Short mmCIF file of C-alpha atoms in Angstrom, two decimals:
data_model
loop_
_atom_site.label_atom_id
_atom_site.label_comp_id
_atom_site.label_asym_id
_atom_site.label_seq_id
_atom_site.Cartn_x
_atom_site.Cartn_y
_atom_site.Cartn_z
CA MET A 24 5.33 -22.49 34.27
CA LYS A 25 4.13 -19.32 32.53
CA ASN A 26 5.60 -16.13 33.91
CA GLU A 27 4.59 -12.54 33.16
CA LEU A 28 7.44 -11.85 30.75
CA THR A 29 6.63 -14.93 28.67
CA ASN A 30 2.94 -14.07 28.57
CA LYS A 31 3.70 -10.58 27.28
CA LEU A 32 5.98 -11.93 24.58
CA GLU A 33 3.50 -14.55 23.46
CA ASP A 34 0.86 -11.87 23.04
CA LEU A 35 3.12 -10.27 20.43
CA LEU A 36 4.63 -13.28 18.72
CA ASP A 37 3.42 -16.48 17.18
CA PHE A 38 6.34 -18.70 18.13
CA GLN A 39 6.37 -22.37 17.20
CA GLY A 40 7.61 -24.59 20.05
CA ILE A 41 10.64 -26.84 19.67
CA ALA A 42 10.64 -30.24 21.28
CA THR A 43 13.23 -30.89 23.96
CA GLU A 44 15.60 -33.72 23.04
CA SER A 45 18.91 -35.13 24.10
CA ILE A 46 22.12 -33.69 22.70
CA HIS A 47 24.76 -36.32 22.09
CA LEU A 48 28.30 -35.10 22.75
CA SER A 49 31.19 -35.98 20.47
CA LEU A 50 34.27 -37.70 21.86
CA ASP A 51 36.43 -34.61 21.37
CA LYS A 52 34.04 -32.54 23.54
CA VAL A 53 34.15 -35.17 26.27
CA GLU A 54 37.94 -35.17 26.13
CA GLN A 55 37.98 -31.37 26.24
CA ALA A 56 35.82 -31.42 29.36
CA ILE A 57 38.23 -33.91 30.97
CA LYS A 58 41.19 -31.69 30.11
CA ILE A 59 39.48 -28.65 31.63
CA SER A 60 38.59 -30.50 34.82
CA ASN A 61 42.16 -31.70 35.30
CA GLN A 62 43.17 -28.14 36.13
CA ILE A 63 41.07 -28.19 39.32
CA PRO A 64 42.81 -29.21 42.59
CA ASN A 65 40.10 -31.06 44.50
CA GLU A 66 38.69 -34.34 43.18
CA LEU A 67 35.05 -33.47 43.90
CA ARG A 68 35.44 -30.06 42.27
CA GLN A 69 37.13 -31.78 39.32
CA TRP A 70 34.04 -33.93 38.83
CA GLN A 71 31.70 -30.96 39.02
CA THR A 72 33.86 -29.05 36.54
CA TYR A 73 33.81 -32.03 34.18
CA LEU A 74 30.01 -32.11 34.31
CA ASN A 75 29.89 -28.34 33.81
CA GLY A 76 32.09 -28.69 30.75
CA LEU A 77 29.73 -31.28 29.27
CA ALA A 78 26.80 -28.98 30.07
CA LEU A 79 28.38 -26.04 28.26
CA PHE A 80 29.32 -28.02 25.16
CA GLY A 81 25.86 -29.54 25.04
CA PHE A 82 24.23 -26.12 25.42
CA GLU A 83 26.45 -24.73 22.67
CA GLN A 84 25.45 -27.58 20.33
CA TRP A 85 21.79 -27.11 21.25
CA LEU A 86 21.97 -23.46 20.22
CA GLU A 87 23.69 -24.36 16.94
CA GLU A 88 21.14 -27.03 16.05
CA ARG A 89 18.25 -24.64 16.61
CA GLY A 90 19.78 -21.95 14.45
CA THR A 91 21.60 -18.96 15.86
CA ASP A 92 21.42 -16.67 12.82
CA ASN A 93 19.67 -14.02 14.90
CA LEU A 94 21.64 -14.75 18.07
CA THR A 95 25.02 -13.30 18.96
CA VAL A 96 26.61 -16.05 21.02
CA ASN A 97 29.82 -15.47 22.96
CA LEU A 98 30.95 -18.29 25.21
CA ALA A 99 34.63 -17.30 25.31
CA ASP A 100 34.31 -15.72 28.77
CA ALA A 101 32.57 -18.74 30.28
CA SER A 102 33.88 -19.51 33.75
CA ILE A 103 34.52 -23.11 32.71
CA PHE A 104 37.58 -21.84 30.83
CA ASN A 105 38.82 -20.02 33.92
CA PRO A 106 40.03 -22.60 36.47
CA VAL A 107 40.20 -19.94 39.17
CA LEU A 108 36.42 -19.41 38.96
CA SER A 109 35.60 -23.06 38.33
CA ASN A 110 37.53 -23.91 41.47
CA SER A 111 35.24 -21.70 43.58
CA ILE A 112 31.78 -21.50 41.95
CA PRO A 113 30.13 -24.78 40.83
CA ALA A 114 28.17 -23.27 37.94
CA VAL A 115 28.95 -22.11 34.41
CA CYS A 116 28.92 -18.31 34.60
CA ASN A 117 29.42 -15.46 32.15
CA LEU A 118 27.86 -16.76 28.95
CA ASN A 119 26.83 -13.86 26.72
CA ILE A 120 23.97 -14.38 24.30
CA ASN A 121 22.42 -11.33 22.63
CA GLN A 122 23.80 -9.27 25.55
CA PHE A 123 22.04 -11.53 28.07
CA LYS A 124 24.23 -12.92 30.84
CA VAL A 125 23.39 -16.61 31.04
CA CYS A 126 24.35 -19.07 33.78
CA LEU A 127 24.18 -22.86 33.41
CA ILE A 128 23.21 -24.96 36.43
CA THR A 129 24.26 -28.57 35.98
CA GLN A 130 22.12 -31.37 37.38
CA GLY A 131 22.74 -35.08 37.16
CA SER A 132 19.18 -36.25 37.80
CA PHE A 133 15.74 -34.73 38.17
CA ILE A 134 14.26 -37.27 40.54
CA ASP A 135 14.57 -34.61 43.22
CA GLU A 136 12.02 -31.81 43.25
CA GLU A 137 14.60 -29.11 43.92
CA VAL A 138 17.45 -27.56 41.96
CA SER A 139 20.66 -26.52 43.74
CA LEU A 140 21.86 -23.02 42.88
CA PRO A 141 25.16 -21.73 44.29
CA ARG A 142 24.53 -18.84 46.65
CA ALA A 143 27.16 -16.78 44.81
CA VAL A 144 25.09 -16.59 41.59
CA VAL A 145 21.98 -15.61 43.56
CA ASP A 146 23.16 -13.21 46.26
CA LEU A 147 26.26 -11.57 44.79
CA PRO A 148 25.69 -8.81 42.19
CA GLU A 149 29.02 -9.70 40.56
CA PHE A 150 27.63 -13.10 39.57
CA ALA A 151 23.99 -12.27 38.92
CA HIS A 152 22.73 -13.38 35.50
CA HIS A 153 19.68 -12.48 33.45
CA LEU A 154 18.83 -16.14 32.85
CA TYR A 155 19.63 -19.37 34.68
CA VAL A 156 19.41 -22.53 32.57
CA VAL A 157 19.15 -25.98 34.16
CA VAL A 158 21.07 -28.58 32.15
CA GLU A 159 20.71 -32.29 32.79
CA VAL A 160 23.96 -34.14 32.15
CA GLN A 161 23.66 -37.88 31.57
CA GLU A 162 27.38 -38.48 31.88
CA GLU A 163 27.35 -42.23 31.34
CA LEU A 164 25.42 -41.74 28.07
CA GLU A 165 27.46 -38.66 27.08
CA THR A 166 24.23 -36.76 26.49
CA VAL A 167 22.84 -33.45 27.66
CA VAL A 168 19.26 -32.19 27.99
CA ILE A 169 18.43 -28.49 28.21
CA ASN A 170 15.76 -28.91 30.83
CA SER A 171 14.35 -25.63 32.14
CA PHE A 172 15.23 -22.03 33.00
CA ILE A 173 14.33 -19.08 35.20
CA SER A 174 14.96 -15.34 34.93
CA TYR A 175 16.76 -13.40 37.64
CA ALA A 176 13.59 -11.46 38.41
CA ASP A 177 11.57 -14.66 38.89
CA LEU A 178 14.36 -16.27 40.90
CA ILE A 179 14.50 -13.41 43.40
CA ARG A 180 10.71 -13.17 43.61
CA ASN A 181 10.39 -16.89 44.38
CA LYS A 182 13.23 -16.75 46.87
CA THR A 183 11.44 -13.95 48.73
CA GLN A 184 7.94 -15.37 48.55
CA LEU A 185 9.03 -18.85 49.64
CA ASN A 186 11.41 -17.45 52.26
CA LEU A 187 14.21 -19.66 50.93
CA MET A 188 17.39 -19.82 53.00
CA PRO A 189 20.78 -21.08 51.84
CA ASP A 190 22.25 -24.35 53.08
CA GLU A 191 25.44 -24.43 55.11
CA ASP A 192 27.30 -25.34 51.92
CA TRP A 193 26.23 -22.06 50.28
CA ASP A 194 23.53 -23.52 48.03
CA TYR A 195 19.88 -22.58 47.60
CA GLN A 196 17.40 -25.38 47.00
CA ILE A 197 14.93 -23.90 44.52
CA PRO A 198 11.69 -25.86 43.89
CA TRP A 199 11.67 -27.21 40.39
CA SER A 200 8.14 -25.85 39.98
CA CYS A 201 9.65 -22.33 39.90
CA PHE A 202 11.40 -23.06 36.60
CA ASP A 203 9.95 -22.74 33.11
CA THR A 204 10.13 -26.20 31.53
CA GLU A 205 8.89 -25.00 28.12
CA ILE A 206 12.43 -24.63 26.92
CA ASP A 207 11.42 -23.04 23.62
CA ASN A 208 10.57 -19.98 25.73
CA LEU A 209 14.28 -19.62 26.43
CA LEU A 210 14.95 -19.02 22.74
CA LEU A 211 12.01 -16.63 22.73
CA TYR A 212 13.61 -14.62 25.51
CA LEU A 213 17.02 -14.57 23.85
CA ARG A 214 15.67 -13.57 20.45
CA CYS A 215 12.91 -11.15 21.32
CA LEU A 216 13.22 -9.72 24.80
CA ASP A 217 15.09 -6.50 25.51
CA VAL A 218 17.90 -7.18 27.96
CA ALA A 219 16.70 -4.19 30.00
CA GLY A 220 13.54 -6.17 30.76
CA ILE A 221 15.50 -8.18 33.35
CA PRO A 222 17.41 -5.65 35.47
CA LEU A 223 20.38 -6.89 37.47
CA PRO A 224 21.63 -5.53 40.81
CA GLU A 225 24.36 -2.89 40.76
CA VAL A 226 27.92 -3.87 41.60
CA LYS A 227 29.39 -1.49 44.20
CA PRO A 228 33.21 -1.54 44.02
CA LYS A 229 33.64 0.77 47.02
CA SER A 230 31.61 -1.54 49.24
CA LYS A 231 33.68 -4.50 48.08
CA SER A 232 36.91 -2.67 48.91
CA ASN A 233 35.63 -1.69 52.36
CA ASN A 234 34.61 -5.27 53.14
CA LEU A 235 38.05 -6.54 52.20
CA ALA A 236 39.78 -3.90 54.33
CA LEU A 237 37.72 -4.96 57.36
CA ALA A 238 38.46 -8.64 56.77
CA LYS A 239 42.17 -8.22 55.95
CA ALA A 240 43.54 -9.23 59.35
CA GLU A 241 41.32 -12.35 59.49
CA LEU A 242 42.18 -13.40 55.95
CA THR A 243 45.90 -12.91 56.49
CA LYS A 244 45.67 -15.41 59.33
CA LEU A 245 43.14 -17.87 57.92
CA LEU A 246 43.96 -18.22 54.22
CA PRO A 247 47.32 -19.99 54.74
CA GLN A 248 45.45 -22.60 56.82
CA LEU A 249 43.18 -23.45 53.87
CA SER A 250 43.98 -26.75 52.21
CA ALA A 251 41.91 -28.36 49.46
CA GLN A 252 38.52 -27.79 51.12
CA ASN A 253 35.63 -25.92 49.60
CA LEU A 254 35.45 -22.37 50.88
CA TRP A 255 32.21 -22.97 52.77
CA VAL A 256 33.93 -25.59 54.94
CA PHE A 257 36.43 -23.08 56.26
CA PHE A 258 34.83 -19.62 56.06
CA ASN A 259 31.55 -18.06 57.07
CA TRP A 260 29.48 -16.38 54.38
CA GLU A 261 30.61 -12.85 55.22
CA GLN A 262 34.20 -13.91 54.71
CA GLY A 263 33.21 -15.99 51.71
CA LYS A 264 31.52 -13.19 49.80
CA THR A 265 34.56 -10.98 50.39
CA ILE A 266 36.76 -13.66 48.86
CA LEU A 267 34.43 -14.54 45.98
CA THR A 268 34.16 -10.93 44.83
CA ASN A 269 37.93 -10.42 44.65
CA SER A 270 39.44 -12.14 41.64
CA GLU A 271 42.99 -11.65 42.97
CA LEU A 272 42.16 -13.56 46.16
CA LEU A 273 40.47 -16.33 44.18
CA ASN A 274 43.60 -16.57 42.07
CA TRP A 275 45.76 -16.86 45.19
CA ILE A 276 43.50 -19.59 46.63
CA TYR A 277 43.58 -21.53 43.37
CA ASN A 278 47.38 -21.45 43.20
CA TRP A 279 47.64 -22.32 46.91
CA GLN A 280 45.31 -25.31 46.67
CA LEU A 281 46.85 -26.50 43.42
CA GLN A 282 50.33 -26.35 44.90
CA ILE A 283 49.22 -28.32 47.98
CA GLU A 284 47.83 -31.07 45.77
CA ILE A 285 50.96 -31.08 43.60
CA GLU A 286 53.32 -31.28 46.55
CA GLN A 287 51.23 -34.08 48.06
CA GLY A 288 51.48 -35.99 44.78
CA ASN A 289 47.74 -35.86 44.10
CA ILE A 290 48.15 -34.01 40.80
CA PRO A 291 50.85 -34.84 38.23
CA ASN A 292 53.06 -31.78 37.88
CA ASN A 293 54.42 -31.65 34.37
CA SER A 294 54.85 -27.92 34.02
CA VAL A 295 55.79 -26.40 37.40
CA GLU A 296 58.97 -27.36 39.15
CA VAL A 297 58.21 -27.75 42.85
CA THR A 298 61.13 -26.07 44.60
CA GLU A 299 61.55 -23.56 47.38
CA ASN A 300 62.18 -20.89 44.73
CA SER A 301 59.28 -21.84 42.47
CA GLU A 302 57.07 -18.84 41.75
CA ASN A 303 54.02 -20.64 43.15
CA SER A 304 55.70 -22.63 45.91
CA LEU A 305 53.80 -22.65 49.17
CA SER A 306 56.60 -20.63 50.74
CA ASN A 307 56.38 -17.87 48.13
CA LEU A 308 52.59 -17.84 48.11
CA SER A 309 52.53 -17.50 51.91
CA LYS A 310 55.05 -14.66 51.72
CA TYR A 311 53.07 -12.98 48.94
CA LEU A 312 49.66 -13.01 50.65
CA PRO A 313 50.24 -9.94 52.90
CA ASP A 314 51.57 -8.04 49.86
CA LEU A 315 48.42 -8.87 47.92
CA LEU A 316 46.06 -7.87 50.72
CA ASN A 317 47.93 -4.59 51.17
CA LEU A 318 47.77 -3.92 47.44
CA LEU A 319 44.01 -4.42 47.49
CA THR A 320 43.28 -2.36 50.61
CA GLU A 321 45.98 0.21 51.37
CA PRO A 322 46.02 3.82 50.11
CA THR A 323 48.64 4.48 47.44
CA ILE A 324 51.58 6.79 46.85
CA ASN A 325 51.09 8.47 43.47
CA VAL A 326 54.57 8.72 41.99
CA GLY A 327 53.13 10.19 38.79
CA ARG A 328 52.77 13.48 40.66
CA TRP A 329 56.54 13.59 41.10
CA LEU A 330 56.91 14.38 37.40
CA LYS A 331 55.02 17.61 38.15
CA ASN A 332 57.36 18.35 41.06
CA GLU A 333 54.66 17.42 43.58
CA LEU A 334 54.24 14.96 46.44
CA ASP A 335 50.69 13.84 47.15
CA ASP A 336 49.29 14.35 50.66
CA PHE A 337 49.75 10.69 51.58
CA ALA A 338 53.44 10.68 50.64
CA ASN A 339 53.89 13.87 52.68
CA GLU A 340 52.25 12.23 55.69
CA LEU A 341 54.71 9.34 55.43
CA SER A 342 57.70 11.72 55.30
CA TRP A 343 58.79 10.98 51.74
CA VAL A 344 61.16 13.63 50.41
CA LEU A 345 61.14 14.67 46.73
CA LEU A 346 64.63 15.50 45.47
CA PRO A 347 65.54 18.05 42.78
CA GLU A 348 65.53 17.21 39.09
CA LEU A 349 68.33 14.88 38.01
CA SER A 350 70.21 17.68 36.25
CA ALA A 351 70.60 19.42 39.62
CA LEU A 352 72.12 16.41 41.38
CA SER A 353 75.88 16.28 41.90
CA PRO A 354 77.67 13.15 43.16
CA MET A 355 80.29 13.12 45.90
CA ARG A 356 82.31 10.36 47.49
CA GLY A 357 81.86 9.01 51.02
CA ILE A 358 79.09 9.86 53.47
CA SER A 359 76.90 12.45 51.82
CA SER A 360 73.46 13.96 51.64
CA PRO A 361 70.63 12.03 49.92
CA THR A 362 71.04 14.28 46.87
CA GLU A 363 74.72 13.49 46.58
CA GLU A 364 74.31 9.80 47.36
CA ILE A 365 71.65 9.13 44.74
CA ALA A 366 73.59 11.10 42.16
CA GLY A 367 76.57 8.82 42.74
CA ILE A 368 74.41 5.67 42.46
CA ILE A 369 72.75 6.93 39.27
CA ARG A 370 76.19 7.51 37.75
CA GLU A 371 77.06 3.83 38.40
CA LEU A 372 73.80 2.21 37.24
CA PRO A 373 74.62 2.19 33.48
CA LYS A 374 77.27 -0.43 34.35
CA ASN A 375 74.26 -2.68 35.16
CA ASN A 376 72.42 -1.72 31.95
CA VAL A 377 70.08 0.63 33.81
CA HIS A 378 69.70 3.93 31.95
CA ILE A 379 67.65 6.68 33.56
CA PRO A 380 66.14 9.41 31.36
CA PRO A 381 66.73 13.04 32.35
CA ASP A 382 63.02 13.64 33.07
CA ALA A 383 62.89 10.91 35.77
CA ARG A 384 62.20 12.02 39.33
CA VAL A 385 63.37 10.56 42.60
CA ALA A 386 62.14 10.65 46.20
CA TYR A 387 63.39 8.86 49.30
CA HIS A 388 62.22 7.60 52.67
CA ASP A 389 64.37 6.82 55.73
CA LEU A 390 63.48 3.89 57.96
CA LEU A 391 64.85 1.95 60.92
CA LEU A 392 64.85 -1.85 60.77
CA ALA A 393 66.14 -3.88 63.74
CA GLY A 394 67.94 -0.74 64.86
CA ILE A 395 69.66 -0.35 61.47
CA PRO A 396 69.11 2.95 59.60
CA LEU A 397 68.13 2.38 55.97
CA ARG A 398 67.06 4.55 53.06
CA LEU A 399 64.78 3.61 50.17
CA TYR A 400 65.00 5.66 46.97
CA ALA A 401 62.20 5.43 44.42
CA LEU A 402 62.75 6.71 40.88
CA THR A 403 60.01 6.87 38.30
CA TRP A 404 59.44 7.90 34.72
CA SER A 405 56.91 7.42 31.98
CA LEU A 406 57.27 4.95 29.11
CA VAL A 407 54.85 6.14 26.46
CA SER A 408 54.69 4.65 22.97
CA SER A 409 52.10 4.80 20.23
CA SER A 410 50.29 1.74 21.60
CA THR A 411 51.01 1.60 25.35
CA LEU A 412 51.07 3.74 28.46
CA GLU A 413 53.61 2.28 30.88
CA TRP A 414 55.77 3.47 33.73
CA MET A 415 59.01 2.46 35.35
CA LEU A 416 59.65 2.11 39.08
CA LEU A 417 63.30 1.82 40.10
CA LEU A 418 63.90 1.11 43.80
CA ILE A 419 67.30 1.48 45.47
CA LEU A 420 67.98 0.43 49.06
CA SER A 421 71.00 1.92 50.84
CA THR A 422 72.15 3.11 54.25
CA PRO A 423 72.27 6.84 55.10
CA THR A 424 75.38 6.25 57.25
CA GLY A 425 77.61 5.10 54.41
CA MET A 426 78.00 1.68 56.05
CA GLY A 427 77.33 -1.52 54.15
CA LEU A 428 73.90 -3.15 54.10
CA PRO A 429 73.18 -6.11 56.42
CA GLU A 430 74.18 -9.37 54.79
CA LYS A 431 70.73 -11.02 54.76
CA ILE A 432 68.67 -8.00 53.72
CA LYS A 433 66.28 -8.34 50.76
CA LEU A 434 64.19 -5.98 48.67
CA ARG A 435 60.96 -7.56 47.41
CA VAL A 436 58.51 -6.11 44.85
CA SER A 437 55.05 -7.56 44.15
CA ASP A 438 52.06 -6.70 42.01
CA ALA A 439 48.53 -8.11 41.78
CA THR A 440 49.81 -11.29 40.10
CA GLY A 441 52.56 -12.28 42.51
CA ILE A 442 56.10 -11.58 43.67
CA LEU A 443 57.94 -10.01 40.75
CA VAL A 444 61.44 -9.88 42.19
CA GLU A 445 63.30 -10.42 45.47
CA GLN A 446 66.70 -8.79 45.29
CA LYS A 447 69.49 -9.52 47.74
CA LEU A 448 73.13 -8.60 48.11
CA ASN A 449 75.53 -10.10 45.62
CA SER A 450 78.68 -11.15 47.43
CA ASN A 451 80.76 -10.33 44.38
CA GLU A 452 79.67 -6.72 44.25
CA ASP A 453 79.52 -3.56 46.32
CA ASP A 454 77.33 -3.99 49.41
CA PHE A 455 76.41 -0.34 49.82
CA TYR A 456 73.11 -0.63 47.92
CA ILE A 457 70.81 -3.03 46.11
CA PHE A 458 68.31 -2.11 43.40
CA THR A 459 65.54 -3.50 41.27
CA ASN A 460 63.23 -2.08 38.62
CA VAL A 461 59.76 -3.06 37.37
CA VAL A 462 57.55 -1.89 34.52
CA GLY A 463 53.75 -1.71 34.51
CA GLY A 464 50.77 -0.15 32.80
CA TRP A 465 49.33 3.07 34.16
CA ASN A 466 46.61 1.04 35.88
CA GLU A 467 49.09 -1.25 37.68
CA LYS A 468 50.39 -0.89 41.22
CA PHE A 469 53.52 -2.21 42.91
CA ILE A 470 54.29 -2.83 46.56
CA ALA A 471 57.78 -2.99 48.05
CA THR A 472 59.03 -4.76 51.19
CA VAL A 473 62.40 -4.42 52.87
CA TYR A 474 63.04 -7.76 54.60
CA LEU A 475 65.65 -8.69 57.19
CA THR A 476 63.91 -11.38 59.28
CA PRO A 477 60.26 -12.44 59.68
CA GLU A 478 60.07 -10.16 62.71
CA ASN A 479 61.94 -7.29 61.05
CA GLN A 480 60.46 -6.26 57.75
CA LYS A 481 58.88 -3.10 56.41
CA THR A 482 56.21 -3.04 53.70
CA PHE A 483 55.58 0.31 52.04
CA PRO A 484 52.16 1.42 50.77
CA PRO A 485 51.55 0.59 47.11
CA PHE A 486 53.08 2.79 44.42
CA GLU A 487 50.83 3.89 41.56
CA PHE A 488 51.38 6.12 38.53
CA ASN A 489 48.67 8.68 37.82
CA PRO A 490 50.26 11.88 36.48
#
């Protein structure tokens, strides 16, 4: 098939065609593809990932054999090396060749007259690519054929003109006649065409955030019911596109499905101890999901403003109270004001190797949990070095009445990667307060939960640091 872009290029260039031939894969590449696929929970997705690995290594070898002196090839970000993406999108995304985003579509046979393209790489701007390359994988022969390709512009035009609709399994069936089978034209595109000649749709982060906020309640309920199925089996497309465009949710799903397979004995577990306290145990992942969804959707409390002696409007609305500078605090014994109480706690913290700089600031919030009055203090300060911009969040949970904390109370802190810490009372120590501290970059957020029972817990809005 000759498209307009190719015709224009051929008017300018005298390019000698290169015959399509099979690429034979070495044993080490086959073994590497097997190793990559073993990271995927579901058996069918494992097989697809294995084929995708063979496709990528064959495509890489094909580029090398045809000379890439005038091509800048970067395959390091390929989705095949990211099991979280490979677990959800059955294509090889994010290849970068001369600034072109290239996607590989793996096919096992071309007897059919249609090529299956995942809906995600067609309809979602986050996964749109300049060029889509169809790669035939002859797995039993350990060979690969670079078969044909199509540009994003031609793909969307054909989809519209032919009124193509996706299948229930989130695939488009694109007629093979839409693809350019003169594969030498692919090299022509990569070497000679300006990347601006194939515009891609704009990614709109605000729209993505709004969609997730609207779907949060549904996802909180539905995601823990997901086992090893493909997403399309369990979710409608509106829910699916919300999930697919949030890498943190994809990461949670991957860990959830992997843990299910491990605990069912379907995947050998040589590296993760499956216990109730394991970081990625089903119990912890279930507990973490609401924290993650709140982190991704809720407005934040900017503790960086505290260093300027300011509370942001949101913190004011939630009745947080900013206390004086540390130098103005004076500790007293017994039941005391928040200023006096926190001064006394700060004086004791060095015994636990916690040292607070004089420029740190502290605010507090009072809450009632199961009829029990509690107080959460949050202290923050900047950790700036020559190479990093980090901040510290120190959380202290106490009671404003001077009584001891409930025996089973816990203080949990999470970030976008998981639960960082879950602190509880130590029976060998004072039970008047518990504390924990976390460190993050200036672009990181933390979310805290005070937990007594499943029915009695309080999650605070995320804390961020933006002075």
